Every structure is written in structure tokens, then in C-alpha cells.
């Protein structure tokens, strides 16, 4: 049985208007690859230092789907908005 895949991101959004374009554009890739949001913004506490002002955890059925989604033309188009509007840390990981 394949393990789930996750995108984990801690982002500092500098331009909320452009970032909204990213959110709209990434919906295409996420729908295609069956992404589910476990965390999408919301309240947070940073007890050990600054780690961004937006936090996201996206679940995929498999690690392979998580990788495919990231490299898809649909997500690569969307990521241009994210990169223009924010900085942060992003990783794709295999679940336990």
C-alpha cells in the first residue's frame, strides 16, 4: 500500500493580492491530483520563533501524486504567483 504524500509550507506573504491569484490558479492542479487541505492558514502560534504568516498542509493519496502535482504544468503556472508574492519554506514529504 502506498503512503500518503504531503506538501508542507510556511510562507511569508508580501503581496496578498497576487497571492490570491495563486490560490485561484492552484485550484486547477489540486482538483486534478485530488489534493485535500488539512491546514490552510488559520490561527497559529510560533513559540520557537518566526516561521511565516501563512501555513499550509496539503494531503495527497500517494507521495507520487504529491510529486506529480508539483511538477504539473497546472501547478507550475500557479507557482509563479506564489513565488512573486511570497517567500518561505516548502517541502514534499511521504507520510508515516
mmCIF file of N, CA, C and O in Angstrom:
data_model
loop_
_atom_site.group_PDB
_atom_site.id
_atom_site.type_symbol
_atom_site.label_atom_id
_atom_site.label_comp_id
_atom_site.label_asym_id
_atom_site.label_seq_id
_atom_site.Cartn_x
_atom_site.Cartn_y
_atom_site.Cartn_z
ATOM 1 N N UNK A 1 0.839 -1.185 0.000
ATOM 2 C CA UNK A 1 0.000 0.000 0.000
ATOM 3 C C UNK A 1 0.878 1.239 0.000
ATOM 4 O O UNK A 1 1.827 1.347 0.763
ATOM 5 N N UNK A 2 0.583 2.185 -0.865
ATOM 6 C CA UNK A 2 1.353 3.423 -0.968
ATOM 7 C C UNK A 2 1.069 4.339 0.210
ATOM 8 O O UNK A 2 -0.062 4.411 0.689
ATOM 9 N N UNK A 3 2.091 5.033 0.634
ATOM 10 C CA UNK A 3 1.927 6.011 1.706
ATOM 11 C C UNK A 3 1.448 7.327 1.121
ATOM 12 O O UNK A 3 1.730 7.648 -0.032
ATOM 13 N N UNK A 4 0.739 8.073 1.939
ATOM 14 C CA UNK A 4 0.259 9.388 1.501
ATOM 15 C C UNK A 4 1.436 10.330 1.316
ATOM 16 O O UNK A 4 2.507 10.132 1.876
ATOM 17 N N UNK A 5 1.196 11.367 0.530
ATOM 18 C CA UNK A 5 2.179 12.423 0.331
ATOM 19 C C UNK A 5 1.616 13.736 0.848
ATOM 20 O O UNK A 5 0.388 13.934 0.841
ATOM 21 N N UNK A 6 2.489 14.603 1.305
ATOM 22 C CA UNK A 6 2.065 15.882 1.867
ATOM 23 C C UNK A 6 2.946 17.013 1.358
ATOM 24 O O UNK A 6 4.155 16.840 1.210
ATOM 25 N N UNK A 7 2.309 18.133 1.125
ATOM 26 C CA UNK A 7 3.033 19.385 0.927
ATOM 27 C C UNK A 7 2.936 20.140 2.242
ATOM 28 O O UNK A 7 1.838 20.317 2.777
ATOM 29 N N UNK A 8 4.060 20.571 2.746
ATOM 30 C CA UNK A 8 4.093 21.377 3.963
ATOM 31 C C UNK A 8 4.751 22.703 3.596
ATOM 32 O O UNK A 8 5.837 22.714 3.015
ATOM 33 N N UNK A 9 4.086 23.797 3.953
ATOM 34 C CA UNK A 9 4.623 25.112 3.604
ATOM 35 C C UNK A 9 4.413 26.098 4.743
ATOM 36 O O UNK A 9 3.352 26.113 5.372
ATOM 37 N N UNK A 10 5.448 26.881 4.988
ATOM 38 C CA UNK A 10 5.392 28.003 5.922
ATOM 39 C C UNK A 10 5.808 29.221 5.110
ATOM 40 O O UNK A 10 6.959 29.333 4.683
ATOM 41 N N UNK A 11 4.877 30.103 4.857
ATOM 42 C CA UNK A 11 5.032 31.163 3.873
ATOM 43 C C UNK A 11 4.895 32.540 4.519
ATOM 44 O O UNK A 11 4.051 32.736 5.392
ATOM 45 N N UNK A 12 5.700 33.477 4.067
ATOM 46 C CA UNK A 12 5.524 34.895 4.392
ATOM 47 C C UNK A 12 4.941 35.575 3.158
ATOM 48 O O UNK A 12 5.644 35.731 2.145
ATOM 49 N N UNK A 13 3.690 35.940 3.222
ATOM 50 C CA UNK A 13 3.018 36.593 2.100
ATOM 51 C C UNK A 13 3.325 38.087 2.147
ATOM 52 O O UNK A 13 3.036 38.748 3.132
ATOM 53 N N UNK A 14 3.924 38.595 1.057
ATOM 54 C CA UNK A 14 4.255 40.019 0.946
ATOM 55 C C UNK A 14 3.191 40.788 0.173
ATOM 56 O O UNK A 14 2.986 41.966 0.411
ATOM 57 N N UNK A 15 2.566 40.129 -0.784
ATOM 58 C CA UNK A 15 1.585 40.783 -1.654
ATOM 59 C C UNK A 15 0.300 39.953 -1.661
ATOM 60 O O UNK A 15 0.148 39.034 -2.474
ATOM 61 N N UNK A 16 -0.645 40.264 -0.761
ATOM 62 C CA UNK A 16 -1.867 39.469 -0.668
ATOM 63 C C UNK A 16 -2.689 39.427 -1.952
ATOM 64 O O UNK A 16 -3.324 38.405 -2.236
ATOM 65 N N UNK A 17 -2.679 40.476 -2.735
ATOM 66 C CA UNK A 17 -3.460 40.487 -3.975
ATOM 67 C C UNK A 17 -2.919 39.484 -4.986
ATOM 68 O O UNK A 17 -3.689 38.739 -5.617
ATOM 69 N N UNK A 18 -1.620 39.430 -5.151
ATOM 70 C CA UNK A 18 -1.022 38.455 -6.074
ATOM 71 C C UNK A 18 -1.163 37.047 -5.505
ATOM 72 O O UNK A 18 -1.416 36.092 -6.245
ATOM 73 N N UNK A 19 -1.043 36.915 -4.199
ATOM 74 C CA UNK A 19 -1.193 35.599 -3.574
ATOM 75 C C UNK A 19 -2.598 35.041 -3.796
ATOM 76 O O UNK A 19 -2.763 33.827 -3.973
ATOM 77 N N UNK A 20 -3.605 35.895 -3.839
ATOM 78 C CA UNK A 20 -4.971 35.444 -4.142
ATOM 79 C C UNK A 20 -5.034 34.823 -5.534
ATOM 80 O O UNK A 20 -5.772 33.860 -5.764
ATOM 81 N N UNK A 21 -4.246 35.358 -6.461
ATOM 82 C CA UNK A 21 -4.196 34.783 -7.813
ATOM 83 C C UNK A 21 -3.598 33.372 -7.753
ATOM 84 O O UNK A 21 -4.020 32.483 -8.496
ATOM 85 N N UNK A 22 -2.613 33.184 -6.881
ATOM 86 C CA UNK A 22 -2.028 31.853 -6.692
ATOM 87 C C UNK A 22 -3.081 30.873 -6.185
ATOM 88 O O UNK A 22 -3.215 29.765 -6.705
ATOM 89 N N UNK A 23 -3.851 31.289 -5.190
ATOM 90 C CA UNK A 23 -4.882 30.420 -4.624
ATOM 91 C C UNK A 23 -5.904 30.028 -5.693
ATOM 92 O O UNK A 23 -6.301 28.863 -5.793
ATOM 93 N N UNK A 24 -6.314 30.990 -6.512
ATOM 94 C CA UNK A 24 -7.260 30.699 -7.589
ATOM 95 C C UNK A 24 -6.655 29.749 -8.617
ATOM 96 O O UNK A 24 -7.311 28.811 -9.069
ATOM 97 N N UNK A 25 -5.397 29.973 -8.977
ATOM 98 C CA UNK A 25 -4.748 29.165 -10.009
ATOM 99 C C UNK A 25 -4.403 27.760 -9.520
ATOM 100 O O UNK A 25 -4.489 26.798 -10.290
ATOM 101 N N UNK A 26 -4.032 27.615 -8.243
ATOM 102 C CA UNK A 26 -3.634 26.285 -7.791
ATOM 103 C C UNK A 26 -4.816 25.325 -7.671
ATOM 104 O O UNK A 26 -4.641 24.114 -7.651
ATOM 105 N N UNK A 27 -6.023 25.855 -7.626
ATOM 106 C CA UNK A 27 -7.213 25.011 -7.529
ATOM 107 C C UNK A 27 -7.309 24.026 -8.693
ATOM 108 O O UNK A 27 -7.802 22.901 -8.519
ATOM 109 N N UNK A 28 -6.839 24.410 -9.846
ATOM 110 C CA UNK A 28 -6.888 23.537 -11.026
ATOM 111 C C UNK A 28 -6.030 22.299 -10.796
ATOM 112 O O UNK A 28 -6.482 21.160 -10.974
ATOM 113 N N UNK A 29 -4.788 22.503 -10.383
ATOM 114 C CA UNK A 29 -3.888 21.373 -10.136
ATOM 115 C C UNK A 29 -4.375 20.533 -8.961
ATOM 116 O O UNK A 29 -4.345 19.301 -9.013
ATOM 117 N N UNK A 30 -4.827 21.184 -7.899
ATOM 118 C CA UNK A 30 -5.265 20.445 -6.722
ATOM 119 C C UNK A 30 -6.472 19.566 -7.036
ATOM 120 O O UNK A 30 -6.565 18.435 -6.551
ATOM 121 N N UNK A 31 -7.395 20.053 -7.839
ATOM 122 C CA UNK A 31 -8.551 19.242 -8.225
ATOM 123 C C UNK A 31 -8.104 18.045 -9.073
ATOM 124 O O UNK A 31 -8.571 16.919 -8.871
ATOM 125 N N UNK A 32 -7.195 18.275 -9.995
ATOM 126 C CA UNK A 32 -6.716 17.221 -10.887
ATOM 127 C C UNK A 32 -6.019 16.095 -10.122
ATOM 128 O O UNK A 32 -6.150 14.927 -10.464
ATOM 129 N N UNK A 33 -5.260 16.436 -9.058
ATOM 130 C CA UNK A 33 -4.472 15.449 -8.323
ATOM 131 C C UNK A 33 -5.094 15.040 -6.986
ATOM 132 O O UNK A 33 -4.471 14.337 -6.202
ATOM 133 N N UNK A 34 -6.322 15.460 -6.725
ATOM 134 C CA UNK A 34 -7.034 15.011 -5.533
ATOM 135 C C UNK A 34 -6.497 15.542 -4.223
ATOM 136 O O UNK A 34 -6.583 14.866 -3.201
ATOM 137 N N UNK A 35 -5.953 16.750 -4.234
ATOM 138 C CA UNK A 35 -5.393 17.339 -3.016
ATOM 139 C C UNK A 35 -6.489 17.659 -2.013
ATOM 140 O O UNK A 35 -7.591 18.053 -2.380
ATOM 141 N N UNK A 36 -6.161 17.466 -0.733
ATOM 142 C CA UNK A 36 -7.069 17.810 0.361
ATOM 143 C C UNK A 36 -6.302 18.671 1.355
ATOM 144 O O UNK A 36 -5.185 18.332 1.744
ATOM 145 N N UNK A 37 -6.912 19.760 1.778
ATOM 146 C CA UNK A 37 -6.257 20.638 2.741
ATOM 147 C C UNK A 37 -6.510 20.151 4.159
ATOM 148 O O UNK A 37 -7.652 20.063 4.605
ATOM 149 N N UNK A 38 -5.436 19.846 4.876
ATOM 150 C CA UNK A 38 -5.522 19.551 6.303
ATOM 151 C C UNK A 38 -5.385 20.854 7.086
ATOM 152 O O UNK A 38 -5.985 21.024 8.135
ATOM 153 N N UNK A 39 -4.569 21.763 6.553
ATOM 154 C CA UNK A 39 -4.362 23.088 7.144
ATOM 155 C C UNK A 39 -4.275 24.080 5.996
ATOM 156 O O UNK A 39 -3.572 23.835 5.020
ATOM 157 N N UNK A 40 -4.994 25.183 6.130
ATOM 158 C CA UNK A 40 -4.904 26.243 5.122
ATOM 159 C C UNK A 40 -5.108 27.567 5.838
ATOM 160 O O UNK A 40 -6.227 28.009 6.048
ATOM 161 N N UNK A 41 -3.984 28.153 6.263
ATOM 162 C CA UNK A 41 -3.987 29.392 7.032
ATOM 163 C C UNK A 41 -4.569 29.120 8.416
ATOM 164 O O UNK A 41 -4.286 28.089 8.993
ATOM 165 N N UNK A 42 -5.366 30.007 8.953
ATOM 166 C CA UNK A 42 -5.928 29.824 10.279
ATOM 167 C C UNK A 42 -5.022 30.359 11.376
ATOM 168 O O UNK A 42 -3.922 30.848 11.129
ATOM 169 N N UNK A 43 -5.508 30.238 12.587
ATOM 170 C CA UNK A 43 -4.757 30.728 13.743
ATOM 171 C C UNK A 43 -3.499 29.891 13.948
ATOM 172 O O UNK A 43 -3.490 28.695 13.645
ATOM 173 N N UNK A 44 -2.472 30.514 14.488
ATOM 174 C CA UNK A 44 -1.237 29.786 14.781
ATOM 175 C C UNK A 44 -0.476 30.485 15.897
ATOM 176 O O UNK A 44 -0.721 31.649 16.212
ATOM 177 N N UNK A 45 0.435 29.748 16.470
ATOM 178 C CA UNK A 45 1.353 30.271 17.476
ATOM 179 C C UNK A 45 2.739 29.817 17.085
ATOM 180 O O UNK A 45 2.922 28.680 16.643
ATOM 181 N N UNK A 46 3.720 30.693 17.228
ATOM 182 C CA UNK A 46 5.113 30.376 16.889
ATOM 183 C C UNK A 46 5.961 30.455 18.167
ATOM 184 O O UNK A 46 6.695 31.415 18.358
ATOM 185 N N UNK A 47 5.914 29.447 19.029
ATOM 186 C CA UNK A 47 6.607 29.525 20.302
ATOM 187 C C UNK A 47 8.134 29.489 20.192
ATOM 188 O O UNK A 47 8.821 29.846 21.138
ATOM 189 N N UNK A 48 8.660 29.093 19.036
ATOM 190 C CA UNK A 48 10.115 28.989 18.895
ATOM 191 C C UNK A 48 10.664 29.917 17.824
ATOM 192 O O UNK A 48 11.738 29.664 17.266
ATOM 193 N N UNK A 49 9.953 30.984 17.502
ATOM 194 C CA UNK A 49 10.451 31.955 16.533
ATOM 195 C C UNK A 49 9.575 32.049 15.305
ATOM 196 O O UNK A 49 8.709 31.212 15.067
ATOM 197 N N UNK A 50 9.819 33.089 14.523
ATOM 198 C CA UNK A 50 9.014 33.376 13.331
ATOM 199 C C UNK A 50 9.159 32.267 12.293
ATOM 200 O O UNK A 50 10.268 31.829 11.990
ATOM 201 N N UNK A 51 8.028 31.833 11.754
ATOM 202 C CA UNK A 51 8.033 30.771 10.740
ATOM 203 C C UNK A 51 7.040 31.046 9.622
ATOM 204 O O UNK A 51 6.541 30.137 8.992
ATOM 205 N N UNK A 52 6.741 32.302 9.372
ATOM 206 C CA UNK A 52 5.815 32.652 8.297
ATOM 207 C C UNK A 52 4.492 33.133 8.834
ATOM 208 O O UNK A 52 4.161 32.947 10.003
ATOM 209 N N UNK A 53 3.713 33.752 7.950
ATOM 210 C CA UNK A 53 2.399 34.254 8.346
ATOM 211 C C UNK A 53 1.259 33.466 7.698
ATOM 212 O O UNK A 53 0.104 33.797 7.859
ATOM 213 N N UNK A 54 1.600 32.419 6.957
ATOM 214 C CA UNK A 54 0.589 31.530 6.365
ATOM 215 C C UNK A 54 1.164 30.119 6.371
ATOM 216 O O UNK A 54 2.301 29.895 5.934
ATOM 217 N N UNK A 55 0.383 29.166 6.833
ATOM 218 C CA UNK A 55 0.848 27.790 6.969
ATOM 219 C C UNK A 55 -0.136 26.865 6.277
ATOM 220 O O UNK A 55 -1.349 27.020 6.439
ATOM 221 N N UNK A 56 0.403 25.908 5.524
ATOM 222 C CA UNK A 56 -0.447 25.041 4.714
ATOM 223 C C UNK A 56 0.074 23.607 4.796
ATOM 224 O O UNK A 56 1.278 23.365 4.731
ATOM 225 N N UNK A 57 -0.868 22.675 4.925
ATOM 226 C CA UNK A 57 -0.568 21.250 4.859
ATOM 227 C C UNK A 57 -1.576 20.640 3.894
ATOM 228 O O UNK A 57 -2.787 20.688 4.139
ATOM 229 N N UNK A 58 -1.071 20.113 2.782
ATOM 230 C CA UNK A 58 -1.931 19.550 1.737
ATOM 231 C C UNK A 58 -1.662 18.056 1.661
ATOM 232 O O UNK A 58 -0.509 17.629 1.580
ATOM 233 N N UNK A 59 -2.733 17.259 1.665
ATOM 234 C CA UNK A 59 -2.613 15.804 1.625
ATOM 235 C C UNK A 59 -2.960 15.276 0.240
ATOM 236 O O UNK A 59 -3.922 15.729 -0.381
ATOM 237 N N UNK A 60 -2.164 14.309 -0.215
ATOM 238 C CA UNK A 60 -2.408 13.605 -1.475
ATOM 239 C C UNK A 60 -2.515 12.111 -1.181
ATOM 240 O O UNK A 60 -1.932 11.623 -0.207
ATOM 241 N N UNK A 61 -3.213 11.369 -2.015
ATOM 242 C CA UNK A 61 -3.395 9.936 -1.798
ATOM 243 C C UNK A 61 -2.073 9.181 -1.733
ATOM 244 O O UNK A 61 -1.968 8.184 -1.024
ATOM 245 N N UNK A 62 -1.082 9.637 -2.516
ATOM 246 C CA UNK A 62 0.228 8.990 -2.518
ATOM 247 C C UNK A 62 1.327 10.044 -2.617
ATOM 248 O O UNK A 62 1.085 11.171 -3.062
ATOM 249 N N UNK A 63 2.517 9.652 -2.226
ATOM 250 C CA UNK A 63 3.681 10.520 -2.369
ATOM 251 C C UNK A 63 3.908 10.843 -3.853
ATOM 252 O O UNK A 63 4.201 11.979 -4.216
ATOM 253 N N UNK A 64 3.715 9.844 -4.702
ATOM 254 C CA UNK A 64 3.880 10.052 -6.143
ATOM 255 C C UNK A 64 2.940 11.119 -6.682
ATOM 256 O O UNK A 64 3.336 11.940 -7.508
ATOM 257 N N UNK A 65 1.683 11.103 -6.227
ATOM 258 C CA UNK A 65 0.723 12.134 -6.670
ATOM 259 C C UNK A 65 1.168 13.520 -6.206
ATOM 260 O O UNK A 65 1.004 14.502 -6.928
ATOM 261 N N UNK A 66 1.725 13.603 -5.004
ATOM 262 C CA UNK A 66 2.201 14.890 -4.489
ATOM 263 C C UNK A 66 3.327 15.437 -5.366
ATOM 264 O O UNK A 66 3.349 16.634 -5.693
ATOM 265 N N UNK A 67 4.224 14.572 -5.770
ATOM 266 C CA UNK A 67 5.334 14.965 -6.651
ATOM 267 C C UNK A 67 4.806 15.347 -8.033
ATOM 268 O O UNK A 67 5.183 16.373 -8.598
ATOM 269 N N UNK A 68 3.913 14.517 -8.586
ATOM 270 C CA UNK A 68 3.339 14.791 -9.912
ATOM 271 C C UNK A 68 2.619 16.128 -9.938
ATOM 272 O O UNK A 68 2.748 16.889 -10.906
ATOM 273 N N UNK A 69 1.861 16.406 -8.895
ATOM 274 C CA UNK A 69 1.123 17.664 -8.842
ATOM 275 C C UNK A 69 2.081 18.850 -8.884
ATOM 276 O O UNK A 69 1.860 19.805 -9.626
ATOM 277 N N UNK A 70 3.134 18.782 -8.073
ATOM 278 C CA UNK A 70 4.086 19.901 -8.030
ATOM 279 C C UNK A 70 4.691 20.164 -9.407
ATOM 280 O O UNK A 70 4.843 21.314 -9.815
ATOM 281 N N UNK A 71 5.030 19.115 -10.113
ATOM 282 C CA UNK A 71 5.704 19.268 -11.415
ATOM 283 C C UNK A 71 4.730 19.435 -12.584
ATOM 284 O O UNK A 71 5.173 19.627 -13.721
ATOM 285 N N UNK A 72 3.439 19.387 -12.320
ATOM 286 C CA UNK A 72 2.454 19.505 -13.394
ATOM 287 C C UNK A 72 2.464 20.903 -14.007
ATOM 288 O O UNK A 72 2.791 21.880 -13.332
ATOM 289 N N UNK A 73 2.106 21.017 -15.274
ATOM 290 C CA UNK A 73 2.006 22.340 -15.898
ATOM 291 C C UNK A 73 1.024 23.246 -15.163
ATOM 292 O O UNK A 73 1.253 24.449 -15.037
ATOM 293 N N UNK A 74 -0.054 22.645 -14.649
ATOM 294 C CA UNK A 74 -1.064 23.447 -13.949
ATOM 295 C C UNK A 74 -0.483 24.091 -12.690
ATOM 296 O O UNK A 74 -0.697 25.280 -12.438
ATOM 297 N N UNK A 75 0.259 23.301 -11.901
ATOM 298 C CA UNK A 75 0.818 23.882 -10.673
ATOM 299 C C UNK A 75 1.997 24.808 -10.989
ATOM 300 O O UNK A 75 2.178 25.835 -10.336
ATOM 301 N N UNK A 76 2.798 24.474 -11.970
ATOM 302 C CA UNK A 76 3.926 25.347 -12.308
ATOM 303 C C UNK A 76 3.428 26.725 -12.734
ATOM 304 O O UNK A 76 4.057 27.736 -12.424
ATOM 305 N N UNK A 77 2.292 26.769 -13.419
ATOM 306 C CA UNK A 77 1.681 28.060 -13.752
ATOM 307 C C UNK A 77 1.293 28.799 -12.468
ATOM 308 O O UNK A 77 1.603 29.974 -12.296
ATOM 309 N N UNK A 78 0.627 28.118 -11.553
ATOM 310 C CA UNK A 78 0.180 28.739 -10.297
ATOM 311 C C UNK A 78 1.355 29.191 -9.443
ATOM 312 O O UNK A 78 1.308 30.252 -8.808
ATOM 313 N N UNK A 79 2.412 28.397 -9.410
ATOM 314 C CA UNK A 79 3.540 28.706 -8.520
ATOM 315 C C UNK A 79 4.212 30.030 -8.865
ATOM 316 O O UNK A 79 4.821 30.657 -7.986
ATOM 317 N N UNK A 80 4.077 30.478 -10.094
ATOM 318 C CA UNK A 80 4.656 31.773 -10.460
ATOM 319 C C UNK A 80 4.048 32.896 -9.625
ATOM 320 O O UNK A 80 4.743 33.829 -9.233
ATOM 321 N N UNK A 81 2.771 32.791 -9.324
ATOM 322 C CA UNK A 81 2.119 33.794 -8.469
ATOM 323 C C UNK A 81 2.633 33.694 -7.030
ATOM 324 O O UNK A 81 2.901 34.699 -6.385
ATOM 325 N N UNK A 82 2.766 32.462 -6.523
ATOM 326 C CA UNK A 82 3.257 32.278 -5.155
ATOM 327 C C UNK A 82 4.660 32.836 -5.006
ATOM 328 O O UNK A 82 4.950 33.560 -4.047
ATOM 329 N N UNK A 83 5.513 32.529 -5.937
ATOM 330 C CA UNK A 83 6.904 32.984 -5.858
ATOM 331 C C UNK A 83 7.017 34.504 -5.995
ATOM 332 O O UNK A 83 7.902 35.115 -5.405
ATOM 333 N N UNK A 84 6.124 35.104 -6.752
ATOM 334 C CA UNK A 84 6.127 36.561 -6.905
ATOM 335 C C UNK A 84 5.586 37.268 -5.666
ATOM 336 O O UNK A 84 5.962 38.406 -5.389
ATOM 337 N N UNK A 85 4.720 36.594 -4.913
ATOM 338 C CA UNK A 85 4.014 37.237 -3.807
ATOM 339 C C UNK A 85 4.542 36.879 -2.428
ATOM 340 O O UNK A 85 4.137 37.481 -1.439
ATOM 341 N N UNK A 86 5.452 35.892 -2.346
ATOM 342 C CA UNK A 86 5.833 35.398 -1.031
ATOM 343 C C UNK A 86 7.215 34.758 -1.027
ATOM 344 O O UNK A 86 7.786 34.483 -2.079
ATOM 345 N N UNK A 87 7.696 34.521 0.179
ATOM 346 C CA UNK A 87 8.896 33.715 0.399
ATOM 347 C C UNK A 87 8.534 32.695 1.471
ATOM 348 O O UNK A 87 7.545 32.862 2.185
ATOM 349 N N UNK A 88 9.316 31.661 1.585
ATOM 350 C CA UNK A 88 9.007 30.701 2.635
ATOM 351 C C UNK A 88 9.754 29.406 2.481
ATOM 352 O O UNK A 88 10.727 29.303 1.738
ATOM 353 N N UNK A 89 9.252 28.424 3.205
ATOM 354 C CA UNK A 89 9.814 27.077 3.194
ATOM 355 C C UNK A 89 8.726 26.131 2.698
ATOM 356 O O UNK A 89 7.580 26.204 3.133
ATOM 357 N N UNK A 90 9.113 25.234 1.794
ATOM 358 C CA UNK A 90 8.161 24.322 1.151
ATOM 359 C C UNK A 90 8.839 22.977 1.024
ATOM 360 O O UNK A 90 9.988 22.892 0.577
ATOM 361 N N UNK A 91 8.143 21.915 1.411
ATOM 362 C CA UNK A 91 8.704 20.581 1.299
ATOM 363 C C UNK A 91 7.594 19.602 0.942
ATOM 364 O O UNK A 91 6.432 19.800 1.315
ATOM 365 N N UNK A 92 7.953 18.560 0.178
ATOM 366 C CA UNK A 92 7.031 17.471 -0.129
ATOM 367 C C UNK A 92 7.554 16.253 0.623
ATOM 368 O O UNK A 92 8.727 15.874 0.466
ATOM 369 N N UNK A 93 6.697 15.646 1.460
ATOM 370 C CA UNK A 93 7.131 14.534 2.297
ATOM 371 C C UNK A 93 6.193 13.341 2.159
ATOM 372 O O UNK A 93 5.022 13.492 1.834
ATOM 373 N N UNK A 94 6.752 12.155 2.420
ATOM 374 C CA UNK A 94 5.967 10.926 2.453
ATOM 375 C C UNK A 94 5.439 10.738 3.862
ATOM 376 O O UNK A 94 6.171 10.942 4.831
ATOM 377 N N UNK A 95 4.176 10.340 3.967
ATOM 378 C CA UNK A 95 3.548 10.153 5.262
ATOM 379 C C UNK A 95 4.054 8.912 5.990
ATOM 380 O O UNK A 95 4.703 8.036 5.410
ATOM 381 N N UNK A 96 3.696 8.833 7.244
ATOM 382 C CA UNK A 96 4.116 7.697 8.088
ATOM 383 C C UNK A 96 3.324 6.451 7.757
ATOM 384 O O UNK A 96 2.257 6.493 7.230
#
